[in-house]
XYZ file of C-alpha atoms in Angstrom:
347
model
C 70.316 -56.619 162.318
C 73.761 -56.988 163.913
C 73.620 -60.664 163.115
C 73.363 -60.005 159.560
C 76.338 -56.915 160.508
C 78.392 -59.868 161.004
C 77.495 -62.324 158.664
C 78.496 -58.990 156.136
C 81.670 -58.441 157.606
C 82.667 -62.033 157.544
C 81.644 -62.555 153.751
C 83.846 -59.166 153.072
C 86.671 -60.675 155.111
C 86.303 -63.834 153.170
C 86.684 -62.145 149.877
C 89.654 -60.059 151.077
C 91.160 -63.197 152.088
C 90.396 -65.314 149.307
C 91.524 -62.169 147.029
C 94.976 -62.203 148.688
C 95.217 -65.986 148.322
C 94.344 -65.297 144.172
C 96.501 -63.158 143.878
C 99.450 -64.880 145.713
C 98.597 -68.355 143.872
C 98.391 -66.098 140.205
C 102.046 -64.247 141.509
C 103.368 -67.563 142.420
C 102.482 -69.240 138.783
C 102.666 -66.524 136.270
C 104.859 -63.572 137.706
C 108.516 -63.119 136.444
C 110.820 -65.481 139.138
C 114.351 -64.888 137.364
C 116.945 -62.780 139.267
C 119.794 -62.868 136.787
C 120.847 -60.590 134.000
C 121.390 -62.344 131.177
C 118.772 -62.495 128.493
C 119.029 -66.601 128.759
C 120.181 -68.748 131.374
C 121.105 -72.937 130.915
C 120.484 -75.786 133.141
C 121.583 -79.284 132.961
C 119.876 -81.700 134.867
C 121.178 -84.745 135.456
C 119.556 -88.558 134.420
C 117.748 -88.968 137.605
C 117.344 -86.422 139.077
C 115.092 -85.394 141.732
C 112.644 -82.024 142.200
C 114.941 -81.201 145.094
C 118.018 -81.243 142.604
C 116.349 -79.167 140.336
C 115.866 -76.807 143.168
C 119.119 -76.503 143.941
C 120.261 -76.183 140.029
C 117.825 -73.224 140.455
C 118.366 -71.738 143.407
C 121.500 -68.837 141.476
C 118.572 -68.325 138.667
C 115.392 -67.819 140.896
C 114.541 -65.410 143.184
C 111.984 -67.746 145.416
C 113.226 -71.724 144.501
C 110.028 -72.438 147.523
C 107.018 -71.274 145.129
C 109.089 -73.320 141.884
C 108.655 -76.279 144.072
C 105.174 -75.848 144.853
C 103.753 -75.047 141.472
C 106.364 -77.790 140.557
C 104.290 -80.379 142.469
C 100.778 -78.597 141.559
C 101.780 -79.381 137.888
C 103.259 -82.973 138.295
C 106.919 -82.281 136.904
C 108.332 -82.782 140.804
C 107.175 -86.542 140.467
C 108.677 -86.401 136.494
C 111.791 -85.084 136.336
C 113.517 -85.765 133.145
C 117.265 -84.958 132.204
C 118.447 -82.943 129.879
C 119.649 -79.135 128.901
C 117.081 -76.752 129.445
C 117.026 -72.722 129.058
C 115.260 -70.539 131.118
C 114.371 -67.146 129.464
C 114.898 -63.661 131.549
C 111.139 -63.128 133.034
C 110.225 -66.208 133.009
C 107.639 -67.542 135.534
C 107.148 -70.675 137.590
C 104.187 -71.761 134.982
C 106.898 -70.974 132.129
C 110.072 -72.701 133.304
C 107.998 -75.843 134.303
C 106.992 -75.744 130.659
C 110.287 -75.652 129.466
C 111.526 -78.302 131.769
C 109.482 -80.519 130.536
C 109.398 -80.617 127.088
C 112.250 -78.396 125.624
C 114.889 -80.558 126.026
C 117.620 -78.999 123.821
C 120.034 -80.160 121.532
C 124.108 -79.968 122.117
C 126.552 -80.116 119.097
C 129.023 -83.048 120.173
C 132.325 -82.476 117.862
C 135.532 -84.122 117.961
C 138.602 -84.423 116.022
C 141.646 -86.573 115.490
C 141.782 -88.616 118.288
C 144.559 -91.189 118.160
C 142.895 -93.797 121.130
C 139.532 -94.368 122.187
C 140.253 -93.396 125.769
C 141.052 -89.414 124.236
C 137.950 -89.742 122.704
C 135.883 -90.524 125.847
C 137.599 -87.711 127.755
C 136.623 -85.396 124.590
C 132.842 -86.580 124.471
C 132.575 -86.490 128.151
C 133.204 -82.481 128.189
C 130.561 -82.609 125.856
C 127.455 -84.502 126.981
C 126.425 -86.498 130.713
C 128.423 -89.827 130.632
C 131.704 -89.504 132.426
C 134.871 -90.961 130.389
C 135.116 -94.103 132.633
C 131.670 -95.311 131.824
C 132.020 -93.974 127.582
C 135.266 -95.758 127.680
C 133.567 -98.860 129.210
C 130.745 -98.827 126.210
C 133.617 -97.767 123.594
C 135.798 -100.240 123.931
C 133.110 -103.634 123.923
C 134.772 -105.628 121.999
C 131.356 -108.014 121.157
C 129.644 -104.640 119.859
C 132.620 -104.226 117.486
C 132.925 -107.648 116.454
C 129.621 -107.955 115.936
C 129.427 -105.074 113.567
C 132.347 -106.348 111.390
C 135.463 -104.389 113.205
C 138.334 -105.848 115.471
C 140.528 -104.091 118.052
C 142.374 -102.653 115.478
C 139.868 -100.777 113.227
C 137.419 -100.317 115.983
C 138.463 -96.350 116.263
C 137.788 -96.228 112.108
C 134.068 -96.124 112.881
C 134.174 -92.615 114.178
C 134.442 -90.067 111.434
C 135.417 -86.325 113.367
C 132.328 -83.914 112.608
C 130.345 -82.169 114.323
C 127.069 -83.803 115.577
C 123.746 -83.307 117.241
C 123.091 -85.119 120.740
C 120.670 -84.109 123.494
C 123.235 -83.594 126.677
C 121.562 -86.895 128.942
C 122.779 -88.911 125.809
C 123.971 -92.576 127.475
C 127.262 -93.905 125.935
C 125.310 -96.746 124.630
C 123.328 -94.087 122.783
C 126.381 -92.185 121.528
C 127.918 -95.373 120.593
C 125.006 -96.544 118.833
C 124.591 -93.071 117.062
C 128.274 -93.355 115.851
C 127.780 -96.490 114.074
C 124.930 -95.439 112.323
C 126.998 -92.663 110.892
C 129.364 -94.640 110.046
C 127.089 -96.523 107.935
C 125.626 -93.317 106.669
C 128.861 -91.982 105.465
C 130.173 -95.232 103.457
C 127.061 -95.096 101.075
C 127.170 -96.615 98.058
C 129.060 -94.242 96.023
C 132.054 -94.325 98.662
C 132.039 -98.113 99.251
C 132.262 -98.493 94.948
C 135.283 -96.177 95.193
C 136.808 -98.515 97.809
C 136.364 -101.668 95.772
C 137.676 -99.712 92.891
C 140.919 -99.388 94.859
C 140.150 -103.097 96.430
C 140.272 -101.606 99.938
C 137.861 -101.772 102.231
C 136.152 -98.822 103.814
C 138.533 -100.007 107.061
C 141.555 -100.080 104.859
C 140.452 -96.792 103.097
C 140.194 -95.161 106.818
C 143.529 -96.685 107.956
C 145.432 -95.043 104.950
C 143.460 -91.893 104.975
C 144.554 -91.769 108.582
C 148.767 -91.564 107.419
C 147.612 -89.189 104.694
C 145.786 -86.649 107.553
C 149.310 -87.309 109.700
C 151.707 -86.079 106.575
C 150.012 -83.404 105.872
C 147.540 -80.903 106.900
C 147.431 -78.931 103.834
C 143.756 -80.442 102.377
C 144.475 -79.658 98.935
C 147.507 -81.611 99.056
C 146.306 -84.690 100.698
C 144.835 -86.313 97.357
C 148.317 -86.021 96.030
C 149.817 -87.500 99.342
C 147.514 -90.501 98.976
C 147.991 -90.738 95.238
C 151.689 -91.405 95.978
C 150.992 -94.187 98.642
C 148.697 -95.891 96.412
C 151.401 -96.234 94.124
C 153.105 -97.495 96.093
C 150.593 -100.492 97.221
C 149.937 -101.102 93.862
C 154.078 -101.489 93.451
C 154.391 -103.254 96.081
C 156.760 -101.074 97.660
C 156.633 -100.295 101.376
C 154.796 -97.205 102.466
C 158.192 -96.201 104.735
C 155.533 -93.420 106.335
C 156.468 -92.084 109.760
C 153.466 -90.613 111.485
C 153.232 -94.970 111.801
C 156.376 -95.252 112.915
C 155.558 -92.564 115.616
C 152.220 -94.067 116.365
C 154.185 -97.757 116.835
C 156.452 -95.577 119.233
C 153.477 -94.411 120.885
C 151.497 -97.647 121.149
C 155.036 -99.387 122.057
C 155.417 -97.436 125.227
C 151.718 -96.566 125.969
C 152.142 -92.798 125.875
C 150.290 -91.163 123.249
C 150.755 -87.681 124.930
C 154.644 -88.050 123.666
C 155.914 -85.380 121.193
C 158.208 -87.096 118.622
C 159.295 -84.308 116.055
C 162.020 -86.419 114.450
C 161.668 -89.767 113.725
C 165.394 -91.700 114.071
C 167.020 -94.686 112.111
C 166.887 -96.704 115.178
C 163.446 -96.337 115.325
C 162.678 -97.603 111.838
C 163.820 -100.866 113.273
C 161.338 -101.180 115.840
C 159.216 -104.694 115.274
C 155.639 -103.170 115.065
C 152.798 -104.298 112.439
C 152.413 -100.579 112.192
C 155.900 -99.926 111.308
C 155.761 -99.382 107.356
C 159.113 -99.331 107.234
C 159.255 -102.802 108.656
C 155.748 -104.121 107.069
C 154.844 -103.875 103.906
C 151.036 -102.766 103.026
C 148.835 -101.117 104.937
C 148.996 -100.687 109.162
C 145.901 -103.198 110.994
C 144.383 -100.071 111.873
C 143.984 -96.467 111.370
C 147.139 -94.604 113.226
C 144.481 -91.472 113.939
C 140.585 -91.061 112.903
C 141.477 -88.960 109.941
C 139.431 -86.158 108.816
C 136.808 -86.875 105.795
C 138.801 -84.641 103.578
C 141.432 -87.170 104.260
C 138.846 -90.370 103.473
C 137.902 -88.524 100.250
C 141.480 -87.325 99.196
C 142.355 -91.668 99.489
C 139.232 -92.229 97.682
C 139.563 -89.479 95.289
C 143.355 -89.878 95.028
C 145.228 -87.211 92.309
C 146.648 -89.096 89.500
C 150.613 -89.363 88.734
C 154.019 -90.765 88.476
C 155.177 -90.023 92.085
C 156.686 -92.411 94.960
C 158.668 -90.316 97.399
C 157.813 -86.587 99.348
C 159.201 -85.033 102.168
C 158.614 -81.925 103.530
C 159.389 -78.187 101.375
C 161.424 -76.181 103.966
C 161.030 -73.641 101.082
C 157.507 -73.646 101.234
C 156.620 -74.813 104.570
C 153.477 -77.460 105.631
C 153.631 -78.647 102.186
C 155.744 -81.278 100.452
C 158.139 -82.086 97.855
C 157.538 -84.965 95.402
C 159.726 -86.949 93.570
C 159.245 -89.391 91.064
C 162.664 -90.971 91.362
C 165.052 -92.355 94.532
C 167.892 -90.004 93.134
C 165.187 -87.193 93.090
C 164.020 -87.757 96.177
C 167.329 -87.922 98.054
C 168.225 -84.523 96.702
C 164.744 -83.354 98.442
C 165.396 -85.398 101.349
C 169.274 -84.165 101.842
C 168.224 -80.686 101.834
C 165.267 -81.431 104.760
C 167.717 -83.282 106.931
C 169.863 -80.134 106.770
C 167.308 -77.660 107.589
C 166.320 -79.576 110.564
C 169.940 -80.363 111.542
C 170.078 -76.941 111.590
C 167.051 -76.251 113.932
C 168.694 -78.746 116.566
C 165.586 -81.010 116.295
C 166.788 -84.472 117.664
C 163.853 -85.694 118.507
């Protein structure tokens, strides 16, 4: 009788025991483990990583990192850690953020803009996604991948178009550079590439113009005008005399593209630069800028008329006056010079 007492006692013992041990196991997996107050939370982990990293990525978002680890390794995602950018949902438990780590890897719009070099362009991608700018600058400027795929140090910055595009954040710059190419190719489809050969450019030529025609002006409506006047003038044979290239040569002469030229001066014109239109006739190596595709289409879409000269309308400011004629154009010009004689801009 006090045998079997004890045998009671120790099977009620052993289910209070193995009760507590349920029910810390069950809170450790599916109770909430988020301590902060926003309704979502994001973590990047890096190519690499480790379970420990992840920890400590954790550690401001989770009220007990120790049980994350353990159901972590009960799952197998501490022995598979993959990169990424991951959310983790107010409430969440270990069972659910393991979930998400694993397989909701989610997408980052990667945008950028105007960028004159490639080396502004890897600092603007690499605020964006997991390379650093040394090692996209490294990929971006390989000058086998770019002769191999039909550009040259010149045009190699044409093959990024500015837009806004999908990556996942652990993208490699091989990957980003790959990606860009392929958008390239995507964007000169057939209809563009017969408008090029209509103007007997090339989709490199169309770039590099469409990249003086984003510089004059940033007025979109009035960039098909803009290029209709310099394609009159290639077709004349009369030198594009633009000066965002004269600024870029400046630029590219002294190796500072962070310079701020306002006013471009006679002296400058005679600066001996292939990208100096006032100095070479036809169209620069290379794009000055990677111009926006409302620039590409306003070159390959160019308005239709009788014009050769514009300068800038200090009547109607960010927009231009066009002229038909030298005498016409000197009038328009005369009256800029004095404006900005009058604004003390020198330079």
């Amino acid at each position: 009788m006090y045998i079997k007492k004890i045998l009671l006692l120790l099977v009620v013992l052993g289910l209070v025991i193995g009760g507590v041990f349920a029910y810390k196991v069950y809170d450790a997996v599916f109770s909430s483990n988020t301590k902060f107050n926003n309704e979502e939370a994001f973590v990047y982990v890096p190519t690499g990583a480790t379970i420990n990293d992840v920890s400590q990525l954790l550690e401001p978002l989770l009220k007990d990192t120790n049980t994350f680890v353990q159901i972590a390794e009960r799952k197998g995602y501490a022995s598979n850690v993959k990169g990424g950018k991951y959310a983790i949902t107010k409430g969440m438990s270990n069972n659910d953020i393991i979930n998400s780590l694993r397989s909701n890897n989610i997408p980052v719009k990667v945008s950028f803009n105007n960028q004159e070099t490639l080396a502004s362009l890897a600092g603007r991608i690499a605020s964006q996604i997991e390379p650093d700018s040394l090692s996209l600058l490294k990929v971006l400027n390989d000058p086998d991948f770019y002769k191999g795929n039909g550009f040259n140090e010149a045009t190699k910055i044409a093959m990024f178009i500015p837009n806004s595009y999908e990556f996942f954040w652990n993208t490699s710059a091989e990957k980003f550079r790959a990606r860009m190419l392929k958008e390239y190719n995507r964007f000169w489809n057939e209809e563009r590439r017969a408008k090029a050969k209509a103007l007997r450019l090339s989709p490199t030529e169309v770039i590099s113009l469409a990249s003086i025609v984003h510089k004059e002006t940033a007025k979109v409506e009035e960039r098909p005008r803009v290029a209709g006047v310099y394609l009159n003038r290639i077709r004349k044979n009369i030198k594009l005399q633009a000066d965002p290239t004269v600024i870029y040569a400046l630029k590219k002469h002294t190796g500072n593209f962070d310079t701020v030229i306002k006013r471009v001066l006679y002296k400058d014109l005679e600066l001996d630069s292939p990208y100096n239109t006032y100095k070479y006739a036809g169209i620069p190596p290379g794009p000055i800028t990677m111009p926006d595709i409302s620039a590409i289409d306003a070159v390959l879409n160019p308005e239709k008329h009788d014009y050769y000269y514009f300068v800038a309308n200090v009547e109607n400011f960010g927009y231009h006056k066009f002229a038909k004629t030298l005498a016409q154009h000197n009038r328009n010009k005369a009256q800029y010079v004095r404006w900005i004689n009058s604004q003390n801009i020198n330079r």
